[in-house]
Amino acid sequence: MAGQYKSREEKRLAQQKSKSTKSKKKGSMVKRVIISLFIIGIIGMLAGAGLFAYYASSAPKLDEKLLKDPIASEIYDMNGELITTVGKEKREYANFDDIPKIMQDAVLATEDNRFYKHNGIDLIRLGGAVIANVTGGFGSEGASTITQQVIKGSFLSPEKTLKRKAQEAWLALKLEQEYTKEEIFEMYFNKVYMSAGINGMATAADYYYGKDIKDIELHEAALIAGLPQSPNNYNPFKYPEKAEKRRNIVLSLMEQHGKINEKEKKEAQAIPITKGLVSAEEVEKKNGNKYPAFVDAVIDEVQKMGDYNLFSDGLKVYTTVDPNAQKRLEEILAGENTSFSYPENPKEPLQAGVTLMDTKTGEIRAIGGGREQDPNVQRGFNFAIDTKRQPGSTIKPLLDYAPAIEHLKWSTYHILNDEPYKYSDGTELNNYDGQFKGPITIREGLWDSRNITALKAFQEVGPEKAEEFVNGLGLKFDHYYESASIGGVSPGVNSVQMAGAYAAFGNEGIYNKPHTVTKVVLRDGETEIKNDNKPKPAMKEYTAYMISDMLQSVIDHPRGTGLYAKVPGLPMAGKSGTTNYTQKEREKYGIAKTGAPDSWFVGYTTNYTAAVWTGYKTRSISLSPTDRRVSQYIVSDLMSYVHEGVDTPDFNKPDSVVESKVELGSNPPRLPSEYTPDDRVITELFVRGTEPSKVSKEFDKIDAPSNLKGKFNKKDQTITLAWDYGKEKDVQFEVAVSINGEAKQVLSTTDKKGLNVENIQSQGTFTFEVVAISGDQRSNPATVNVDVKSTDDEDKEKPDENNDENQDNNGNNNGNNNGNGNGQGNGQGNGQGNGNEEDSGNDGEDTGGDDGTTPPPEGDGTGDGGTDDGTGDGTGTGDGTGDGTGNGSGTGDGATNGAPATQSDSRREQE
């Protein structure tokens, strides 16, 4: 037993010894790791401390003046001349003792709840931010205390770098050593930017609520305290919904940190955001500087370029404004030295939003933000950049026709049928005039702004390609309904966007983003932030040129919709646009059918692009048809001014575009033939390779009958006609007669080569005319004169007189077939109907008989006269007598298609 026990004991001791050895080895390894990490940490801390010390050594010195007052920014024009300074507005400075506790609590709960517990850097908050930045990326969450924000806003640039953060931390520690907490809070309270060009929360209390800061209420204090995070986005005048959401977050933070109880929070959150706000007429005081509308756009653009504040950062901003153009635009909107007058409305003035832009670069030269605006209102509503209105027909070139040319290679002649039509859902669509023109070219569809053809173009190219096209022009829309094709239900636009989109047409298809800023120089005077707007191709050159050529017709065509924008001698293109009210709106506001809420015109040359919106701020006030011309008047005046003395080339036709003559009415397009009337020949543009190659046969002349002869048979009182013709098939012959120079009458149409005219009762000269007809083609007429006389008359005639008569008849025959004589039947139809084309007087107001013989009634509309024999379908009878009775003396040798001379029937009777 003892030996066995000893064996077990030895075994146990051996096991313990083994465990002890392993434990010592493991412990030794852990110690090594801890020591290594500690050494690495020490090295890292030393390195970090060294880097921190290096950055801190280069930090600027504390300057009490900069701590308390923001630095104004300077804005320069396109010539580098100072035009205004932003940030010198009157501020209402509040001492710490004047700031009520509820206001202090709102600020601390929102920005730095541990403000009175740290020495400038909140290590607890910093730790949370470090974790967030590791997981979410550098800069994803800040840990700045109020002290650090004072430093940042006073001395440092807004860029998120280790150097700036190190300097910020170092200066925050120094600031806490040199100033009390109350003084630092006072600095922040009066320095922070509060939107609309104002700094300081006391100023904000007066600006938004018309109150002294000591009288502020809980819900008002919460709104003010929440503004600094994003002042412009939380401005309650412009974005009340966002402002309310931010205010309620601040109230929740106050309740979370024990500044208020839950009941107070809920009661304050239930108050409408607009309660207590002063009226728009009492807010946003202007500082009286130049070009307020343009500066307004500059401020917005600088803020989008980075975390910059023009009102406190001491920036130098170099802009694109042309001071002369801007001054003239402001004069135009004021009605000074203009050739037109603005409509007067007792309720409110007509408003206008205007953007003038360099077509080649996208640089905005002038902005008109409105009319008759309160001079004491700073950064009020800017109708050029803040408005979002339906574009009306100005969208048609962008959304309908340009994509069709781009993707389907349509010509400017492309035919679309302007007819009664419906949207895909069955809703009827109409044109502005309630009429339909039938088949027309897209050029006419544009200059006359037809809705039907615009929708058809949109449907044929497809909404996806149309959307892609306009998005490439800066109009970032997600979806287009069919009604958008005519400017109906679609995302709203402003004049800046429309100027940018249209300028691409005038810039050979290259799009430049509209911009007001070229560069920003930071407070250090060395760092430059350039506005990097790179041009990009938005369409083919042929699309840009063909659209521009068609849009020139909008202005230049006698019936174009852009007549009032015309500047004599200036090669300008453009498009008008008018929007409509819904039927419910018309009934609600009592608006007539002719009333419209918006009127647009966008005009452009190779130098400048001007986009103008006009309308009323209140939608219930409508524009009359005459009022809608104002947008065009503004474009005309402004473009005339900026182009004076400036060389303005016409739009450059690229090699990808071909000009071709086309016979109007042919579809598909055909080249005109030698017989096509001049008024049916037009010149249109085609993408190279798609131009017409076939010649139209619409007006081709077939051969005229030959050897036309006529004989009077006294015994039977009949006249026998006979003629020859070639071997053509499907030819008929129209026979007409004129007696003693009276109106011509069609006797018959026959497929024979002769005709027997019976029951001759009149006496005198019978002029017969025979025309060959095949389908829509008609030949030149062949003519012959037949004398019908009594026996007594025949006995009195002498042989030599008969011979003269024979010659006279010969002359008549040849004269009618382009010979020397002026034969009968070639006279102008002087009836009141228009004798268009082949003797068809169709344009008279009242219609005569089919053969044109009905006497014209009194009061008919006058026509142009027939182009041949005047027997058309119009109301006029036509003289049809030509220039004489055939004075040619020859035998007809000079006739092109004339029939041989024949003897008169009276001569034959005597023989």
XYZ file of C-alpha atoms in Angstrom, residues 217-753:
537
model
C -38.969 81.275 -25.841
C -38.062 77.602 -25.641
C -39.183 76.532 -29.137
C -37.513 79.620 -30.615
C -34.263 78.994 -28.764
C -34.234 75.408 -30.038
C -34.581 76.542 -33.668
C -31.797 79.120 -33.290
C -29.467 76.654 -31.570
C -29.993 74.115 -34.356
C -29.188 76.466 -37.253
C -25.341 76.457 -37.145
C -25.086 72.827 -38.246
C -26.449 73.756 -41.707
C -27.727 77.346 -41.674
C -29.134 77.597 -45.185
C -30.819 74.195 -45.135
C -32.517 74.905 -41.815
C -33.645 78.431 -42.707
C -37.330 78.397 -41.597
C -38.376 80.854 -44.297
C -37.091 78.719 -47.154
C -37.247 75.195 -45.721
C -39.799 75.090 -42.889
C -40.064 71.280 -42.853
C -36.318 70.792 -42.440
C -36.198 73.565 -39.850
C -38.959 71.951 -37.795
C -37.252 68.571 -37.857
C -33.972 70.121 -36.699
C -35.711 72.138 -33.942
C -37.371 69.006 -32.599
C -34.031 67.193 -32.513
C -32.586 70.011 -30.407
C -35.548 69.779 -28.019
C -34.965 66.045 -27.680
C -31.287 66.661 -26.886
C -32.274 69.199 -24.253
C -34.594 66.658 -22.629
C -31.924 63.925 -22.916
C -29.370 66.073 -21.081
C -31.799 67.198 -18.395
C -32.226 70.789 -19.539
C -36.018 70.415 -19.866
C -38.525 67.733 -18.899
C -40.521 65.539 -21.259
C -43.672 67.626 -20.949
C -41.834 70.804 -21.919
C -40.277 69.000 -24.861
C -43.590 67.731 -26.228
C -45.331 71.065 -25.798
C -42.553 72.880 -27.653
C -42.440 70.277 -30.415
C -46.180 70.680 -30.977
C -45.824 74.389 -31.802
C -45.900 75.090 -35.585
C -42.512 76.119 -36.897
C -44.014 79.281 -38.389
C -45.378 80.552 -35.072
C -43.675 83.757 -34.071
C -41.755 84.176 -37.322
C -41.866 87.689 -38.702
C -43.319 88.333 -42.160
C -41.179 88.087 -45.273
C -41.421 91.866 -45.757
C -39.673 92.459 -42.432
C -36.791 90.033 -42.811
C -33.504 89.587 -44.600
C -32.281 93.186 -44.662
C -30.142 93.973 -47.681
C -26.712 95.463 -47.181
C -27.043 97.749 -50.218
C -24.187 96.137 -52.148
C -24.124 95.738 -55.934
C -25.765 92.964 -57.917
C -27.753 91.277 -55.120
C -29.260 88.578 -57.378
C -25.867 87.590 -58.778
C -24.173 87.692 -55.355
C -26.973 85.474 -54.061
C -26.022 82.836 -56.630
C -22.321 83.252 -55.779
C -22.970 82.587 -52.088
C -24.847 79.378 -52.887
C -22.125 78.195 -55.265
C -19.247 78.870 -52.848
C -21.006 76.866 -50.160
C -21.307 73.935 -52.571
C -17.571 74.097 -53.290
C -16.687 73.228 -49.692
C -17.176 74.089 -46.052
C -16.826 77.815 -46.659
C -18.699 80.779 -45.220
C -18.517 83.967 -47.254
C -19.773 86.006 -44.314
C -16.972 85.117 -41.933
C -14.130 83.255 -43.666
C -12.358 86.221 -45.256
C -12.420 84.759 -48.764
C -11.631 86.392 -52.083
C -14.115 85.152 -54.665
C -13.481 85.737 -58.360
C -16.677 85.559 -60.375
C -17.911 85.556 -63.977
C -20.216 88.585 -63.796
C -20.030 91.132 -66.594
C -20.739 94.426 -64.765
C -22.081 96.129 -67.888
C -24.462 93.281 -68.749
C -25.575 92.981 -65.111
C -26.278 96.701 -64.885
C -28.283 96.674 -68.121
C -30.290 93.651 -67.013
C -31.215 95.398 -63.768
C -32.300 98.437 -65.799
C -34.448 96.260 -68.062
C -36.200 94.676 -65.086
C -36.784 98.141 -63.675
C -38.327 99.233 -66.987
C -35.636 101.846 -67.640
C -34.930 102.816 -71.265
C -36.881 99.882 -72.677
C -38.994 99.771 -75.811
C -41.769 97.890 -74.007
C -43.826 98.251 -70.852
C -44.595 95.738 -68.135
C -48.247 94.898 -67.471
C -49.687 96.517 -64.378
C -51.448 94.460 -61.761
C -52.827 96.046 -58.582
C -52.079 92.950 -56.496
C -48.420 92.363 -57.262
C -45.851 93.091 -59.990
C -45.078 90.766 -62.854
C -41.943 88.836 -61.922
C -39.032 87.680 -64.050
C -36.093 85.347 -63.576
C -33.250 85.927 -66.043
C -29.913 84.249 -66.702
C -27.382 85.505 -69.249
C -24.590 83.036 -69.948
C -21.533 82.694 -72.156
C -22.525 80.050 -74.697
C -19.009 78.645 -75.062
C -17.917 78.457 -71.407
C -21.019 78.239 -69.200
C -19.905 81.340 -67.288
C -22.918 83.303 -66.087
C -22.593 86.960 -67.053
C -25.709 88.373 -65.394
C -28.633 87.277 -63.228
C -31.972 88.978 -62.757
C -33.658 87.726 -59.616
C -36.951 89.604 -59.808
C -38.757 92.927 -60.189
C -39.791 95.620 -57.744
C -38.284 93.756 -54.831
C -37.883 95.410 -51.438
C -34.451 97.107 -51.422
C -34.174 96.356 -47.706
C -34.547 92.608 -48.170
C -31.277 90.704 -48.390
C -31.152 87.312 -50.074
C -34.873 87.269 -50.723
C -36.521 84.903 -53.170
C -34.428 84.778 -56.349
C -36.677 84.005 -59.322
C -33.675 83.081 -61.459
C -32.301 80.342 -59.211
C -34.872 79.565 -56.507
C -37.955 79.098 -58.674
C -38.991 75.716 -60.020
C -41.568 76.187 -62.763
C -42.859 73.963 -65.545
C -40.886 74.638 -68.761
C -43.795 74.614 -71.218
C -42.833 74.225 -74.864
C -39.201 75.175 -74.206
C -38.751 71.499 -73.332
C -39.723 70.325 -76.836
C -36.315 70.757 -78.525
C -34.575 69.174 -75.517
C -36.847 66.233 -74.815
C -38.493 65.472 -78.178
C -36.811 66.638 -81.374
C -33.115 66.641 -80.425
C -33.170 63.040 -79.134
C -34.988 62.001 -82.341
C -32.315 63.620 -84.495
C -29.551 62.224 -82.277
C -30.746 58.609 -82.216
C -33.028 58.278 -85.274
C -31.140 60.693 -87.560
C -34.273 62.574 -88.516
C -33.908 65.382 -91.016
C -35.378 68.824 -90.497
C -37.838 67.797 -93.234
C -39.045 64.689 -91.367
C -42.830 64.507 -91.771
C -45.200 64.011 -88.821
C -48.970 64.126 -89.085
C -50.546 66.904 -87.044
C -53.922 65.283 -86.485
C -56.418 64.583 -83.702
C -54.417 62.454 -81.267
C -54.409 60.938 -77.788
C -51.919 60.000 -75.113
C -51.304 56.295 -74.639
C -53.839 56.272 -71.790
C -56.565 57.638 -74.078
C -56.470 61.251 -72.890
C -57.008 63.645 -75.756
C -54.287 66.075 -76.712
C -54.753 69.326 -78.577
C -52.709 72.137 -80.063
C -52.656 75.660 -78.700
C -54.954 76.865 -81.497
C -57.298 73.872 -81.415
C -56.522 73.105 -85.062
C -54.605 70.463 -86.998
C -52.356 71.008 -90.004
C -52.025 67.462 -91.295
C -48.617 66.217 -92.472
C -45.953 68.834 -91.638
C -42.179 68.903 -91.220
C -40.641 68.873 -87.755
C -39.246 72.305 -88.620
C -42.786 73.607 -88.849
C -43.738 71.578 -85.810
C -41.095 73.523 -83.879
C -41.589 77.047 -85.186
C -45.346 76.728 -84.730
C -44.958 74.811 -81.442
C -47.376 71.986 -82.324
C -48.145 69.656 -79.429
C -49.178 66.636 -81.488
C -45.925 66.378 -83.419
C -43.886 66.915 -80.236
C -45.596 64.000 -78.488
C -45.157 61.780 -81.548
C -41.436 62.574 -81.652
C -41.137 61.730 -77.943
C -42.971 58.445 -78.446
C -40.870 57.426 -81.425
C -37.509 58.050 -79.772
C -38.712 56.578 -76.466
C -38.744 58.041 -72.912
C -35.516 56.280 -71.901
C -33.402 57.884 -74.618
C -35.164 61.212 -74.140
C -34.458 61.152 -70.417
C -30.836 60.203 -70.970
C -30.431 63.065 -73.429
C -31.768 65.845 -71.175
C -29.912 64.516 -68.145
C -26.734 65.062 -70.131
C -27.753 68.720 -70.339
C -27.966 69.274 -66.600
C -31.664 68.484 -66.155
C -31.427 65.671 -63.634
C -34.907 64.164 -63.773
C -35.820 60.615 -62.852
C -38.852 59.891 -64.990
C -40.822 61.448 -67.778
C -44.501 60.974 -68.435
C -45.794 61.568 -71.946
C -47.211 64.923 -70.888
C -43.655 66.084 -70.190
C -43.069 66.096 -73.958
C -45.030 69.348 -74.206
C -43.856 70.800 -70.889
C -46.731 69.465 -68.818
C -46.288 67.344 -65.701
C -42.513 67.347 -65.335
C -39.932 68.466 -62.778
C -39.709 72.224 -62.457
C -36.733 74.139 -63.833
C -35.159 77.563 -63.420
C -33.551 79.975 -65.855
C -30.007 78.860 -64.981
C -30.759 75.260 -65.924
C -32.493 76.218 -69.155
C -29.651 78.520 -70.195
C -27.141 75.735 -69.606
C -29.146 73.191 -71.593
C -29.795 75.422 -74.612
C -26.223 76.717 -74.743
C -25.065 73.230 -75.720
C -26.969 73.614 -79.013
C -25.057 76.799 -79.743
C -21.742 75.265 -78.644
C -21.680 72.459 -81.218
C -23.083 69.929 -78.742
C -20.677 70.619 -75.851
C -22.274 71.139 -72.416
C -20.780 73.403 -69.751
C -22.268 73.515 -66.288
C -23.510 77.063 -65.609
C -21.378 78.705 -62.926
C -20.732 82.102 -61.327
C -17.355 81.414 -59.674
C -13.959 80.824 -61.277
C -11.880 80.497 -58.111
C -11.826 81.144 -54.355
C -8.705 82.345 -52.512
C -8.684 81.392 -48.835
C -7.839 83.642 -45.933
C -4.114 82.801 -46.067
C -3.950 84.524 -49.451
C -2.171 81.568 -51.051
C -4.554 78.624 -51.190
C -6.725 78.687 -54.328
C -9.811 76.562 -54.816
C -10.705 76.485 -58.506
C -14.193 75.788 -59.735
C -13.444 72.755 -61.857
C -16.191 72.618 -64.465
C -15.025 70.521 -67.373
C -16.905 70.693 -70.691
C -18.400 67.434 -71.883
C -19.962 66.271 -75.166
C -23.732 66.064 -74.768
C -24.796 65.313 -78.357
C -23.551 64.881 -81.912
C -22.573 67.994 -83.847
C -25.304 67.334 -86.391
C -27.948 67.323 -83.662
C -26.789 70.658 -82.264
C -26.641 72.335 -85.672
C -29.953 71.003 -87.007
C -31.824 71.990 -83.850
C -30.229 75.441 -83.961
C -31.190 75.862 -87.608
C -34.801 74.932 -86.873
C -34.921 77.180 -83.802
C -33.799 80.091 -85.950
C -37.086 79.577 -87.798
C -38.929 80.105 -84.500
C -37.650 83.690 -84.532
C -37.293 84.395 -88.258
C -40.396 82.748 -89.725
C -43.232 85.257 -90.309
C -45.562 83.106 -88.224
C -42.979 81.782 -85.761
C -43.781 81.843 -82.054
C -40.608 83.802 -81.234
C -41.122 86.880 -83.407
C -40.904 89.343 -80.506
C -37.435 88.140 -79.479
C -35.898 88.981 -82.846
C -32.840 91.231 -83.000
C -32.406 92.472 -86.589
C -29.208 91.181 -88.159
C -28.366 88.856 -85.256
C -28.153 85.114 -86.034
C -30.128 83.893 -83.034
C -32.091 80.725 -82.310
C -34.618 80.214 -79.561
C -37.846 78.733 -78.282
C -40.890 80.061 -76.505
C -42.857 78.235 -73.853
C -46.183 78.691 -72.099
C -47.715 76.547 -69.371
C -51.367 75.872 -68.647
C -53.676 75.743 -65.678
C -55.635 72.641 -64.848
C -59.384 72.868 -65.244
C -59.751 72.772 -61.458
C -57.391 75.730 -61.126
C -59.291 77.708 -63.732
C -62.539 77.108 -61.895
C -60.982 77.830 -58.501
C -59.324 81.115 -59.500
C -61.776 82.159 -62.204
C -59.111 82.195 -64.922
C -60.032 82.508 -68.593
C -58.922 79.944 -71.157
C -56.370 82.377 -72.540
C -54.701 82.857 -69.136
C -51.401 81.122 -68.380
C -49.243 80.905 -65.224
C -45.804 80.910 -66.880
C -44.142 82.266 -70.001
C -40.608 81.349 -71.109
C -38.199 82.277 -73.820
C -34.675 80.955 -74.293
C -32.587 82.557 -77.020
C -28.976 81.880 -77.942
C -26.205 82.778 -80.347
C -22.668 81.476 -80.670
C -21.691 84.092 -78.044
C -24.474 84.362 -75.467
C -27.484 82.463 -74.163
C -30.363 84.197 -72.388
C -33.125 82.337 -70.544
C -36.129 84.243 -69.213
C -39.093 83.165 -67.117
C -41.983 85.528 -66.457
C -45.051 85.079 -64.295
C -46.507 86.043 -60.955
C -45.403 84.886 -57.530
C -49.023 84.086 -56.764
C -50.247 81.378 -59.113
C -53.826 82.634 -59.010
C -52.763 85.663 -61.095
C -52.482 84.751 -64.767
C -50.687 86.079 -67.832
C -52.728 87.297 -70.780
C -51.587 86.529 -74.356
C -50.083 90.023 -74.538
C -48.354 89.640 -71.169
C -46.651 86.496 -72.439
C -44.645 88.545 -74.937
C -42.642 90.166 -72.138
C -40.218 87.242 -71.843
C -39.340 87.706 -75.518
C -39.014 91.478 -75.147
C -36.506 90.976 -72.324
C -34.436 88.562 -74.408
C -34.471 90.921 -77.379
C -33.371 93.926 -75.323
C -30.650 92.105 -73.385
C -29.235 90.243 -76.383
C -29.233 93.419 -78.468
C -27.190 95.147 -75.761
C -24.540 92.479 -75.175
C -24.042 91.826 -78.908
C -23.604 95.453 -79.868
C -20.228 95.835 -81.577
C -19.443 92.147 -81.048
C -18.690 89.838 -83.976
C -21.243 87.038 -83.796
C -20.715 84.217 -86.314
C -23.676 82.141 -87.405
C -23.900 78.537 -86.255
C -21.198 76.425 -87.919
C -22.529 73.673 -90.181
C -20.486 70.501 -89.559
C -19.436 68.060 -92.276
C -21.954 65.568 -90.894
C -24.843 67.752 -92.132
C -25.946 68.045 -95.781
C -28.248 70.668 -97.275
C -30.609 69.263 -99.881
C -33.501 70.576 -101.912
C -36.725 68.682 -101.372
C -40.078 68.680 -103.125
C -42.504 69.841 -100.479
C -45.135 67.195 -99.805
C -43.050 64.207 -100.847
C -42.848 61.501 -98.207
C -40.350 59.936 -98.090
C -38.445 63.014 -99.216
C -37.722 63.300 -102.928
C -35.541 65.628 -104.924
C -37.545 68.114 -107.009
C -37.787 67.471 -110.730
C -37.424 70.044 -113.503
C -41.214 70.334 -113.497
C -41.643 70.917 -109.751
C -43.103 74.410 -109.194
C -40.763 76.819 -107.452
C -43.133 77.282 -104.547
C -42.953 73.537 -103.898
C -39.141 73.434 -103.634
C -37.579 73.895 -100.165
C -34.123 73.339 -98.709
C -33.751 71.185 -95.595
C -30.962 69.566 -93.552
C -30.059 65.885 -93.466
C -27.533 63.822 -91.588
C -24.929 62.922 -94.189
C -25.823 59.639 -95.831
C -29.577 60.041 -95.282
C -30.242 62.804 -97.837
C -32.729 61.998 -100.664
C -31.365 60.541 -103.907
C -34.550 59.829 -105.867
C -36.277 62.464 -107.982
C -39.984 63.164 -107.557
C -42.295 62.436 -110.464
C -45.230 64.277 -108.959
C -45.095 67.141 -111.426
C -43.544 65.412 -114.426
C -45.107 66.454 -117.761
C -46.297 63.758 -120.141
C -46.294 64.338 -123.909
C -48.964 66.618 -125.318
C -51.298 65.403 -128.133
C -49.995 66.172 -131.649
C -51.580 66.938 -135.054
C -54.716 68.332 -133.476
C -57.238 69.167 -136.240
C -60.749 70.518 -136.181
C -63.460 70.649 -138.919
C -66.842 72.336 -138.904
C -69.614 70.481 -140.755
C -72.240 73.054 -141.580
C -74.741 70.503 -142.779
C -74.693 68.572 -139.489
C -73.843 71.599 -137.347
C -71.010 69.563 -135.791
C -67.284 69.976 -135.270
C -65.033 66.970 -135.639
C -61.757 66.920 -133.660
C -58.888 64.494 -134.231
C -55.372 64.193 -132.870
C -52.431 61.820 -132.644
C -50.686 60.407 -129.574
C -47.855 57.990 -128.785
C -48.008 54.464 -127.427
C -48.422 55.331 -123.716
C -51.087 53.345 -121.945
C -53.687 54.547 -119.447
C -53.892 57.980 -121.052
C -57.094 59.976 -121.294
C -57.751 63.273 -122.998
C -59.548 66.257 -121.545
C -61.215 68.417 -124.207
C -62.185 71.996 -123.429
C -63.519 74.866 -125.549
C -63.613 78.643 -125.408
C -66.087 80.473 -127.724
C -65.136 83.946 -128.858
C -62.730 84.406 -125.972
C -65.243 83.609 -123.269
C -64.591 81.339 -120.299
C -63.239 77.925 -121.108
C -65.481 74.915 -120.492
C -64.490 71.283 -120.222
C -66.570 69.335 -122.747
C -65.478 65.787 -122.130
C -62.771 63.380 -121.019
C -62.187 60.475 -123.408
C -59.695 57.715 -124.046
C -60.244 58.111 -127.841
C -58.091 60.228 -130.152
